[in-house]
Coordinates of C-alpha atoms and ligand atoms in Angstrom, one line a residue:
M1314 CA -12.9 80.3 -2.7
A1315 CA -12.6 84.2 -2.9
A1316 CA -9.3 85.5 -4.2
D1317 CA -7.2 88.7 -5.4
A1318 CA -6.1 89.3 -8.6
A1319 CA -2.5 88.0 -7.5
G1320 CA -4.6 85.0 -7.3
R1321 CA -3.8 84.7 -3.1
R1322 CA -6.5 83.6 -1.2
K1323 CA -9.0 86.2 0.9
A1324 CA -10.8 85.3 3.5
P1325 CA -14.5 87.8 4.0
P1326 CA -14.3 90.3 6.7
T1327 CA -14.8 87.7 10.4
A1328 CA -14.6 88.2 14.4
L1329 CA -13.0 84.8 14.7
I1330 CA -13.7 84.2 18.2
V1331 CA -11.0 82.0 19.8
F1332 CA -12.1 80.0 23.1
G1333 CA -9.3 78.6 25.4
A1334 CA -7.3 82.5 24.3
S1335 CA -4.5 82.0 27.4
G1336 CA -3.4 78.4 26.1
D1337 CA -0.4 76.8 24.5
L1338 CA -2.7 76.2 20.6
T1339 CA -2.9 79.7 20.8
S1340 CA -0.4 81.4 21.1
R1341 CA 1.6 78.2 20.1
K1342 CA 0.0 77.3 16.5
L1343 CA -3.6 80.1 15.4
M1344 CA -1.9 83.2 16.6
P1345 CA 1.2 82.9 14.0
G1346 CA -0.9 80.8 11.6
L1347 CA -2.5 83.9 11.6
A1348 CA 0.0 86.6 11.8
S1349 CA 1.0 84.9 8.6
A1350 CA -1.7 85.2 6.5
A1351 CA -1.9 88.8 7.4
E1352 CA 1.1 89.7 5.9
R1353 CA 0.7 87.7 2.9
G1354 CA -2.6 90.0 2.3
S1355 CA -5.2 86.9 3.3
L1356 CA -6.8 88.9 6.4
V1357 CA -8.7 92.2 4.9
D1358 CA -9.1 95.0 7.4
G1359 CA -12.9 93.6 8.6
F1360 CA -11.3 90.9 10.4
A1361 CA -10.9 90.8 13.7
V1362 CA -10.0 88.1 16.8
V1363 CA -11.9 87.8 20.2
G1364 CA -10.0 85.9 23.0
V1365 CA -12.4 84.2 26.1
A1366 CA -10.9 82.2 28.7
R1367 CA -10.6 82.2 32.0
T1368 CA -7.7 83.7 32.8
E1369 CA -8.3 87.3 33.4
M1370 CA -6.3 89.6 31.4
D1371 CA -8.1 93.1 29.5
D1372 CA -7.9 93.1 25.9
E1373 CA -4.0 96.0 26.5
D1374 CA -3.1 92.2 28.3
F1375 CA -4.5 89.8 25.4
R1376 CA -2.9 91.9 22.7
Q1377 CA 0.5 91.7 23.9
R1378 CA 0.6 88.3 24.8
V1379 CA -0.7 87.9 20.7
L1380 CA 2.8 90.2 20.0
E1381 CA 4.9 88.1 22.5
A1382 CA 3.1 84.9 20.3
T1383 CA 4.5 86.2 16.6
P1384 CA 7.6 88.2 17.6
D1385 CA 8.4 88.2 13.8
A1386 CA 5.2 90.0 12.6
G1387 CA 5.0 92.9 10.1
P1388 CA 2.9 95.8 10.4
A1389 CA 0.1 94.2 8.6
W1390 CA -0.3 91.8 11.5
R1391 CA 0.3 94.3 14.6
D1392 CA -2.3 96.9 13.3
M1393 CA -4.3 94.6 13.4
V1394 CA -3.9 93.0 16.4
A1395 CA -4.1 96.7 18.1
G1396 CA -8.4 95.7 17.1
F1397 CA -8.2 92.7 18.9
R1398 CA -10.6 92.5 21.8
Y1399 CA -10.6 89.9 25.0
V1400 CA -13.5 88.9 26.9
A1401 CA -12.3 87.1 31.0
G1402 CA -15.0 84.4 32.0
D1403 CA -16.3 81.4 33.0
Y1404 CA -17.8 79.2 30.1
A1405 CA -20.3 78.3 33.1
H1406 CA -21.9 81.8 33.7
D1407 CA -24.2 83.6 31.1
D1408 CA -22.6 87.0 31.3
T1409 CA -20.0 85.4 30.0
F1410 CA -21.8 85.3 26.7
D1411 CA -23.5 88.6 27.1
A1412 CA -20.5 90.0 26.9
L1413 CA -19.1 88.3 24.2
A1414 CA -22.4 89.0 22.0
K1415 CA -21.7 93.0 23.3
V1416 CA -18.1 93.1 22.0
L1417 CA -19.3 91.5 18.8
D1418 CA -21.5 93.9 17.9
E1419 CA -18.8 96.3 18.9
L1420 CA -16.9 94.7 16.4
D1421 CA -19.1 94.8 13.5
A1422 CA -19.6 99.0 13.9
S1423 CA -15.7 99.5 14.5
R1424 CA -13.9 97.3 12.4
G1425 CA -16.5 95.6 9.8
T1426 CA -16.8 92.7 10.8
S1427 CA -19.7 92.0 8.8
C1428 CA -22.0 90.0 11.5
N1429 CA -19.9 86.5 10.2
R1430 CA -18.2 85.0 12.9
V1431 CA -15.7 81.5 13.0
H1432 CA -15.7 79.9 16.9
Y1433 CA -12.9 77.8 18.0
M1434 CA -12.7 75.4 20.4
A1435 CA -9.2 75.9 21.1
T1436 CA -10.0 74.4 25.1
V1437 CA -9.8 71.1 26.7
P1438 CA -12.6 69.0 25.0
S1439 CA -14.3 69.1 28.2
V1440 CA -16.0 72.3 28.2
V1441 CA -16.9 72.1 23.9
P1442 CA -20.6 71.7 25.1
P1443 CA -21.3 73.8 27.7
V1444 CA -19.9 76.1 25.5
V1445 CA -22.1 75.2 22.2
E1446 CA -25.2 74.9 24.2
A1447 CA -24.3 78.4 25.6
M1448 CA -24.1 79.6 22.6
G1449 CA -27.5 78.1 21.7
R1450 CA -29.4 79.8 24.1
H1451 CA -27.8 83.3 23.2
G1452 CA -28.6 83.5 19.8
M1453 CA -24.8 83.1 18.1
N1454 CA -25.1 79.9 16.3
R1455 CA -27.4 81.9 13.4
P1456 CA -26.3 84.4 11.6
K1457 CA -27.3 87.4 12.2
S1458 CA -28.3 89.0 8.1
E1459 CA -29.1 86.3 5.0
D1460 CA -25.9 86.6 3.5
G1461 CA -23.9 86.4 6.7
F1462 CA -22.0 82.5 8.2
V1463 CA -21.7 81.7 11.6
R1464 CA -19.2 78.6 11.9
I1465 CA -18.0 76.4 14.4
V1466 CA -14.2 75.1 13.9
I1467 CA -13.7 71.9 17.2
E1468 CA -10.4 70.6 17.8
K1469 CA -9.5 67.2 18.3
P1470 CA -10.1 64.9 19.9
F1471 CA -13.0 65.0 19.1
G1472 CA -14.6 62.7 22.2
R1473 CA -13.3 60.4 24.3
D1474 CA -14.8 57.6 22.3
L1475 CA -17.2 56.4 20.4
S1476 CA -19.9 56.6 22.6
S1477 CA -18.8 60.5 23.7
A1478 CA -17.8 61.4 20.1
R1479 CA -21.8 60.5 18.8
Q1480 CA -23.1 62.5 21.9
L1481 CA -21.2 65.9 20.9
D1482 CA -22.6 65.2 17.8
Q1483 CA -25.7 65.2 19.1
Q1484 CA -24.9 68.0 21.2
V1485 CA -23.6 70.4 18.6
H1486 CA -25.9 69.3 15.6
A1487 CA -29.0 70.7 18.4
V1488 CA -27.5 74.3 18.1
F1489 CA -25.3 74.3 14.5
A1490 CA -26.7 72.5 11.4
E1491 CA -23.7 69.9 10.0
E1492 CA -22.1 72.3 6.9
Q1493 CA -21.2 75.0 10.2
V1494 CA -19.3 71.8 11.8
Y1495 CA -15.3 72.2 11.1
R1496 CA -13.5 69.1 13.0
I1497 CA -10.4 69.8 12.6
D1498 CA -7.2 67.8 12.3
H1499 CA -4.0 70.4 11.7
Y1500 CA -2.2 67.1 9.8
L1501 CA -4.6 67.7 7.0
G1502 CA -3.6 71.2 6.6
K1503 CA 0.1 70.3 6.7
E1504 CA 1.4 71.4 2.6
T1505 CA 3.5 67.8 2.5
V1506 CA 0.4 65.5 4.1
Q1507 CA -1.5 67.0 1.0
N1508 CA 0.9 66.5 -1.4
V1509 CA 0.9 62.5 -1.2
L1510 CA -2.2 62.9 -2.8
A1511 CA 0.1 65.0 -5.8
L1512 CA 2.5 61.9 -5.6
R1513 CA -0.4 59.4 -6.3
F1514 CA -2.8 60.9 -8.2
A1515 CA -0.9 63.1 -10.1
N1516 CA 2.3 60.7 -11.2
A1517 CA 1.7 57.4 -13.4
I1518 CA 4.3 55.8 -12.5
F1519 CA 4.2 55.2 -7.9
E1520 CA 0.1 54.6 -8.1
P1521 CA 0.9 51.0 -10.2
I1522 CA 3.4 49.9 -7.5
W1523 CA 1.0 51.3 -4.5
N1524 CA -0.5 48.2 -3.2
R1525 CA 0.5 44.6 -1.8
R1526 CA 2.2 43.1 -4.3
Y1527 CA 5.1 45.5 -4.4
V1528 CA 5.0 46.6 -0.3
D1529 CA 6.7 45.1 2.0
S1530 CA 5.1 47.4 4.5
V1531 CA 4.4 51.1 5.6
Q1532 CA 6.2 52.6 8.3
I1533 CA 4.2 56.2 10.3
T1534 CA 5.9 58.0 12.5
V1535 CA 4.6 61.1 14.9
A1536 CA 7.7 61.5 17.0
E1537 CA 7.8 64.5 19.1
E1538 CA 10.8 66.0 21.0
L1539 CA 8.9 68.1 22.7
G1540 CA 7.4 66.4 26.1
V1541 CA 4.0 67.9 27.8
G1542 CA 5.4 71.2 28.8
H1543 CA 2.7 73.3 30.8
R1544 CA -0.2 71.1 29.2
G1545 CA 0.1 68.3 31.6
G1546 CA -3.6 68.7 33.2
F1547 CA -4.5 68.1 29.4
Y1548 CA -2.8 65.1 28.5
E1549 CA -3.5 63.3 31.7
T1550 CA -6.8 63.3 29.8
A1551 CA -5.5 62.3 26.4
G1552 CA -2.5 60.0 26.2
A1553 CA -0.9 60.0 22.7
L1554 CA -3.5 57.4 21.7
R1555 CA -6.0 59.6 21.3
D1556 CA -4.0 63.0 21.5
I1557 CA -2.0 62.1 18.1
V1558 CA -3.1 58.4 17.2
Q1559 CA -6.8 58.5 16.9
N1560 CA -6.7 61.4 14.8
H1561 CA -3.4 62.9 13.1
L1562 CA -1.2 59.6 13.1
L1563 CA -5.0 57.9 11.3
Q1564 CA -5.6 60.8 9.1
V1565 CA -1.9 60.0 7.4
L1566 CA -2.7 56.9 7.2
A1567 CA -5.9 57.6 5.7
I1568 CA -4.4 59.5 3.0
T1569 CA -1.4 57.3 2.7
A1570 CA -4.0 54.3 2.0
M1571 CA -6.8 55.5 0.3
E1572 CA -8.3 54.0 -3.1
P1573 CA -8.4 57.4 -5.7
P1574 CA -11.1 59.8 -5.2
A1575 CA -12.8 60.9 -8.6
T1576 CA -12.4 64.6 -7.5
I1577 CA -10.1 66.3 -4.8
D1578 CA -13.3 67.9 -3.0
P1579 CA -15.4 67.6 0.0
Q1580 CA -16.8 64.2 -0.6
G1581 CA -14.9 63.2 -2.8
I1582 CA -11.9 62.9 0.0
R1583 CA -14.1 62.3 2.7
D1584 CA -15.9 59.4 1.5
E1585 CA -12.7 57.4 0.5
K1586 CA -11.0 58.6 3.6
V1587 CA -13.7 56.9 5.8
K1588 CA -13.9 53.6 3.1
L1589 CA -9.8 53.2 4.0
L1590 CA -11.0 53.8 7.6
R1591 CA -13.7 51.2 7.6
A1592 CA -11.0 48.2 6.3
V1593 CA -8.3 48.7 8.9
D1594 CA -9.0 45.7 10.9
I1595 CA -10.2 46.0 14.3
L1596 CA -7.9 45.1 16.9
T1597 CA -8.6 41.9 19.2
P1598 CA -7.7 41.9 23.3
D1599 CA -5.3 39.2 22.4
K1600 CA -3.7 41.2 19.3
V1601 CA -4.0 44.4 21.3
G1602 CA -2.3 42.6 24.0
N1603 CA 0.7 41.2 21.3
E1604 CA 0.7 44.2 18.8
V1605 CA 0.5 46.9 20.6
I1606 CA 2.7 48.9 22.6
R1607 CA 2.5 51.3 25.1
G1608 CA 4.8 53.1 27.1
Q1609 CA 6.1 56.9 28.7
Y1610 CA 9.1 58.5 29.1
V1611 CA 11.3 59.0 32.5
A1612 CA 14.4 61.3 32.7
G1613 CA 16.6 61.4 30.2
T1614 CA 18.8 63.8 27.8
V1615 CA 17.3 65.8 24.6
D1616 CA 19.1 68.1 22.9
G1617 CA 21.9 67.1 25.0
K1618 CA 19.7 69.2 27.4
E1619 CA 18.9 66.6 31.0
V1620 CA 14.8 66.5 30.3
V1621 CA 12.9 65.4 33.7
G1622 CA 10.1 62.1 33.6
Y1623 CA 6.8 62.3 32.4
H1624 CA 5.5 61.4 36.2
D1625 CA 7.7 64.8 37.7
E1626 CA 6.0 67.5 34.6
E1627 CA 3.7 69.9 35.6
D1628 CA 0.3 69.0 36.7
V1629 CA 1.1 65.2 36.4
A1630 CA 0.5 62.9 38.7
R1631 CA 3.1 61.0 40.3
D1632 CA 1.8 57.5 39.3
S1633 CA 0.3 58.4 36.4
R1634 CA -0.1 55.7 33.5
T1635 CA -0.8 58.0 30.4
E1636 CA 1.2 56.4 27.7
T1637 CA 3.6 58.6 26.1
F1638 CA 4.8 56.8 23.4
M1639 CA 2.7 53.8 21.2
A1640 CA 3.3 52.2 18.5
A1641 CA 1.4 49.4 17.0
K1642 CA 1.3 46.8 14.1
L1643 CA -1.9 47.4 11.8
Q1644 CA -4.1 45.7 8.9
I1645 CA -5.8 47.2 6.4
D1646 CA -8.5 44.5 4.6
N1647 CA -9.1 45.6 1.4
W1648 CA -7.5 43.6 -2.3
R1649 CA -5.0 47.1 -2.3
W1650 CA -3.3 46.2 1.2
A1651 CA -3.8 42.4 2.5
G1652 CA -1.4 41.6 4.3
V1653 CA 0.9 44.6 4.2
P1654 CA 1.4 45.5 7.4
F1655 CA 1.4 49.2 8.6
Y1656 CA 3.4 49.6 11.9
I1657 CA 2.8 53.2 13.3
R1658 CA 4.3 54.9 16.4
T1659 CA 4.4 58.3 18.1
G1660 CA 5.8 59.3 21.1
K1661 CA 7.0 62.7 23.0
R1662 CA 10.5 63.0 24.6
L1663 CA 11.9 61.4 21.4
P1664 CA 15.3 62.1 20.0
H1665 CA 13.8 64.6 17.7
R1666 CA 11.2 66.2 15.8
V1667 CA 10.5 64.6 12.1
T1668 CA 6.9 63.2 10.9
E1669 CA 7.5 60.3 8.2
V1670 CA 6.1 57.8 6.0
A1671 CA 8.1 55.3 4.6
M1672 CA 6.7 52.2 2.4
E1673 CA 9.4 49.7 1.8
F1674 CA 9.2 47.3 -1.1
K1675 CA 9.6 43.9 -1.6
G1676 CA 12.9 42.7 -3.1
V1677 CA 14.0 41.1 -7.0
P1678 CA 12.3 37.6 -7.2
H1679 CA 15.6 37.5 -8.0
L1680 CA 19.0 39.1 -7.6
P1681 CA 22.1 38.2 -10.4
F1682 CA 24.5 39.2 -8.4
A1683 CA 27.0 37.1 -5.5
S1684 CA 26.0 38.1 -2.3
S1685 CA 29.0 39.4 -1.6
E1686 CA 28.5 41.9 -3.6
T1687 CA 25.3 43.7 -2.3
T1688 CA 25.7 43.8 1.4
G1689 CA 25.7 47.4 1.3
L1690 CA 22.0 46.7 -0.1
H1691 CA 18.6 46.9 1.3
P1692 CA 14.9 47.2 -0.2
N1693 CA 13.8 49.9 -2.2
A1694 CA 12.7 52.3 -0.1
L1695 CA 9.9 55.6 -0.9
S1696 CA 9.9 57.8 2.2
V1697 CA 8.1 61.2 2.6
R1698 CA 8.6 63.2 5.1
I1699 CA 5.6 65.4 6.0
Q1700 CA 8.1 67.3 8.7
P1701 CA 10.6 68.8 9.0
D1702 CA 12.8 69.6 5.7
E1703 CA 9.3 68.3 3.9
G1704 CA 10.4 66.4 0.6
I1705 CA 10.3 63.1 -0.2
T1706 CA 13.5 60.9 -0.6
L1707 CA 14.1 57.0 -2.9
R1708 CA 15.4 54.8 -2.0
F1709 CA 16.8 52.3 -4.6
G1710 CA 20.7 50.5 -5.7
A1711 CA 23.3 52.0 -7.7
K1712 CA 26.8 50.2 -9.1
V1713 CA 29.5 51.7 -7.0
P1714 CA 31.5 53.3 -9.4
G1715 CA 35.0 50.3 -10.2
Q1716 CA 35.9 47.8 -11.5
A1717 CA 34.2 45.1 -9.0
F1718 CA 30.4 44.7 -9.6
T1719 CA 29.9 46.0 -6.4
V1720 CA 25.9 47.8 -5.4
R1721 CA 24.6 49.6 -2.7
D1722 CA 21.5 52.1 -1.9
V1723 CA 21.9 55.7 -3.2
T1724 CA 19.1 57.9 -3.0
M1725 CA 16.6 60.2 -4.7
D1726 CA 15.6 63.5 -2.8
F1727 CA 13.1 66.2 -3.6
S1728 CA 13.2 69.3 -0.9
Y1729 CA 10.6 71.4 -0.9
R1730 CA 12.6 74.1 0.2
E1731 CA 14.9 73.5 -2.7
S1732 CA 12.5 73.5 -5.7
F1733 CA 10.2 76.1 -4.5
A1734 CA 11.0 79.9 -3.7
E1735 CA 8.3 80.7 -1.6
E1736 CA 8.0 79.2 2.2
P1737 CA 4.7 76.6 2.1
P1738 CA 1.9 77.8 3.8
D1739 CA 1.7 76.3 7.9
A1740 CA -1.2 73.8 8.2
Y1741 CA -2.9 76.8 10.6
E1742 CA -3.0 79.3 8.3
R1743 CA -4.0 76.9 5.7
L1744 CA -7.3 75.8 7.8
L1745 CA -8.2 78.6 9.2
L1746 CA -8.3 80.5 5.6
D1747 CA -10.2 77.6 4.8
A1748 CA -12.7 77.8 7.4
M1749 CA -12.7 81.4 7.3
T1750 CA -13.8 81.3 3.4
G1751 CA -15.7 78.0 3.8
D1752 CA -14.0 75.4 2.1
P1753 CA -14.4 72.0 4.5
T1754 CA -12.2 69.8 2.5
L1755 CA -9.3 69.3 4.4
F1756 CA -12.1 69.2 7.9
I1757 CA -12.6 66.2 8.9
R1758 CA -16.7 64.6 8.4
S1759 CA -18.7 63.0 11.7
D1760 CA -18.8 58.7 10.1
E1761 CA -14.5 59.5 9.7
V1762 CA -14.7 60.8 13.2
E1763 CA -16.3 57.8 14.5
Q1764 CA -14.2 55.0 12.5
A1765 CA -10.6 56.1 13.8
W1766 CA -12.8 55.9 17.0
R1767 CA -13.9 52.3 16.3
I1768 CA -10.4 51.1 15.5
V1769 CA -8.7 52.6 18.0
E1770 CA -11.4 51.7 21.1
P1771 CA -10.1 47.9 21.9
V1772 CA -6.8 49.2 22.7
L1773 CA -8.7 52.1 25.3
E1774 CA -10.7 49.3 26.2
A1775 CA -7.9 47.4 27.1
W1776 CA -5.3 49.6 28.4
Q1777 CA -7.8 50.4 31.5
S1778 CA -6.6 47.0 33.7
P1779 CA -3.9 47.9 35.8
D1780 CA -2.0 44.9 34.5
V1781 CA -1.5 46.2 31.3
T1782 CA 2.2 46.8 30.1
L1783 CA 3.8 50.4 30.6
A1784 CA 6.7 50.5 29.5
T1785 CA 9.1 53.4 29.9
Y1786 CA 12.2 54.6 27.8
P1787 CA 14.6 57.4 28.9
A1788 CA 13.6 60.4 27.7
G1789 CA 15.6 61.3 23.7
T1790 CA 15.3 57.3 22.9
W1791 CA 13.6 56.4 20.1
G1792 CA 10.8 54.3 22.5
P1793 CA 10.6 51.7 24.7
P1794 CA 12.3 48.3 23.4
E1795 CA 9.1 46.3 23.3
A1796 CA 8.8 48.6 20.3
D1797 CA 11.8 47.5 18.4
H1798 CA 10.4 43.4 19.2
L1799 CA 7.2 44.2 17.7
L1800 CA 9.2 44.2 14.3
E1801 CA 12.1 42.7 15.6
R1802 CA 9.5 39.2 15.3
D1803 CA 8.7 40.3 12.0
G1804 CA 12.0 40.6 10.5
R1805 CA 12.1 44.4 10.5
R1806 CA 13.7 47.2 11.5
W1807 CA 12.0 51.0 12.7
R1808 CA 13.5 52.8 10.1
E1809 CA 15.7 55.9 11.8
P1810 CA 14.2 59.0 10.4
Ligands
LIG1943 P1 -4.1 73.6 27.2 O1 -3.8 73.2 27.8 O2 -3.0 74.8 26.7 O3 -5.7 74.5 27.2 C1 -6.0 75.6 26.5 C2 -6.7 76.8 27.9 O4 -8.0 75.7 27.9 C3 -6.4 77.3 29.1 O5 -5.7 77.9 28.7 C4 -7.3 77.4 29.7 O6 -8.1 78.7 30.0 C5 -8.3 76.1 29.1 N1 -8.5 75.4 30.0 C6 -7.8 74.8 30.7 N2 -8.6 73.8 31.3 C7 -9.8 73.5 31.6 C8 -11.3 73.5 32.1 N3 -11.2 72.6 33.0 N4 -12.1 74.6 31.9 C9 -12.0 75.2 31.4 N5 -11.1 75.7 30.8 C10 -9.6 74.7 30.9 O7 -3.8 73.1 25.9 P2 -4.1 73.4 23.8 O8 -4.2 74.7 24.1 O9 -2.6 73.0 23.7 O10 -5.0 72.6 23.6 C11 -6.2 72.9 23.3 C12 -6.6 71.9 22.3 O11 -6.3 72.0 21.3 C13 -7.0 70.2 22.4 O12 -8.0 70.3 22.1 C14 -5.7 69.7 21.1 O13 -5.8 68.7 21.2 C15 -6.0 71.0 20.6 N6 -4.1 71.0 20.0 C16 -3.6 71.3 20.9 C17 -2.4 71.3 19.6 C18 -1.2 72.3 20.1 O14 0.0 72.0 19.6 N7 -1.0 72.5 22.0 C19 -2.2 71.3 18.2 C20 -3.6 70.7 18.1 C21 -4.7 70.6 18.6 P3 -8.0 79.7 31.1 O15 -8.1 78.7 32.5 O16 -7.5 80.3 30.9 O17 -9.7 79.6 30.6
LIG1944 C1 -1.4 69.1 19.0 C2 -1.0 67.7 19.5 O1 -2.5 68.2 18.1 O2 -0.1 68.4 18.2 C3 0.0 68.0 20.7 O3 -2.1 68.2 20.9 C4 1.0 67.8 19.3 O4 0.6 66.8 21.4 C5 0.9 68.9 17.7 O5 2.4 68.2 20.4 C6 2.1 68.4 17.2 O6 1.8 69.3 16.1 P1 3.2 69.9 15.1 O7 1.9 70.1 13.7 O8 4.0 70.2 15.7 O9 3.3 68.1 15.1

């Protein structure tokens, strides 16, 4: 991996072509990630972005939009943005790709992008096949020089279900070789998700208890305060299951529960993740009915502000049955996890943004204290906060100072912010650099994508029926009561992260 004398990673000269450059992902995640990379010195002078989308803009409008999305960025980024280009056009028209090819040639000559290309699909999933096909027709899929590279980054969700994911794979492979394809799931780029690997595999004390003998249950929460904003059009075609569960949530589950890889390299990690996903019990229609909860927010209050219900969001059908919340109980059928429930939940318009993996441990075989002395004692729990306030908390019992032998919960906290002076790089900063430097370790292989679709497919099928309950929850609450009942039936409760 290319790095400068100070050990900082440096991307080679590259033109990053962003399809969907007028969208939410581009301005909320990609440009801030790149701006941070520029300020850290990870981008060289021969770096440039070419935005492509249907929205009419010229180069100057696009640069302005990029700067608005990165208001805190410094001079290194501002200088780079001055060379960014924009191509407006429809992906169905060859003219769009002719114009793009011309701009790329100009950038090779004027900015030294050296014919290296990373094509980024930051647009709605349905446009990926026509764009890929057009790239093939226009010869944009192969490097122009022997030591150059052309890669394609494809956003999640990869396909809409198992068969469309397979079909998409074939369409992509008709134009690009597998080593050129980077299927992105930005949760894998989050520092704390990677820290789960460090916690588990760089320490002797956690792994021995990371199994069914000691773990009672696991909860994974991906909660968002945000509603769908201007993304109603996209969200209506996705819903929480396709938007978060099939990808981010199952990837976090895989990293949490997989076996130790022999090496932290692309093959080692991905082999273990896919083995774990294969062990996830595929839900039967009965279980979908009993163990999967589907919800949608209605008007409520988030962070002291009144917000509208999902039906009243922009570009959302008034009678939409798209889920904005999903909770489920999953089982992993292998020696390590048999019998340990994994409760997962995700939703928009929940009380606050938090992603957390929490493991609750079994109790001790015998408590040698009077029950009145342990009323403030709960099972040991380890929680990994993926965002925000990245860190790890261990809950255990301690004696309350005094004459009585009272035991209650205390916590031991590790906070990234307090322990390390440097801010961790944002997920997109890291993954964009990985794509430019050619490191696929944190990208998803097609067998993982397919296995994740196999897990969610019975739910997708069951939810096609108009008879399936769509529970509602007021914005600003932790989802519908049905999600609480899911755990209460098992004598457990959701943690309030
Ligand atoms: P947006 O809804 O903002 O759409 C992106 C762009 O796609 C739009 O600006 C629009 O540009 C273009 N577009 C929309 N509909 C169509 C259409 N029918 N045909 C052609 N182009 C269309 O989506 P996001 O940016 O939020 O998401 C893009 C991808 O990124 C999705 O796959 C999503 O899962 C993924 N993602 C998004 C994240 C986020 O936080 N937003 C985070 C992680 C992943 P124009 O009309 O100008 O062509
Ligand atoms: C994206 C989803 O993949 O992840 C969005 O499309 C969601 O709906 C986003 O808001 C959440 O990402 P993060 O990094 O803010 O947790």
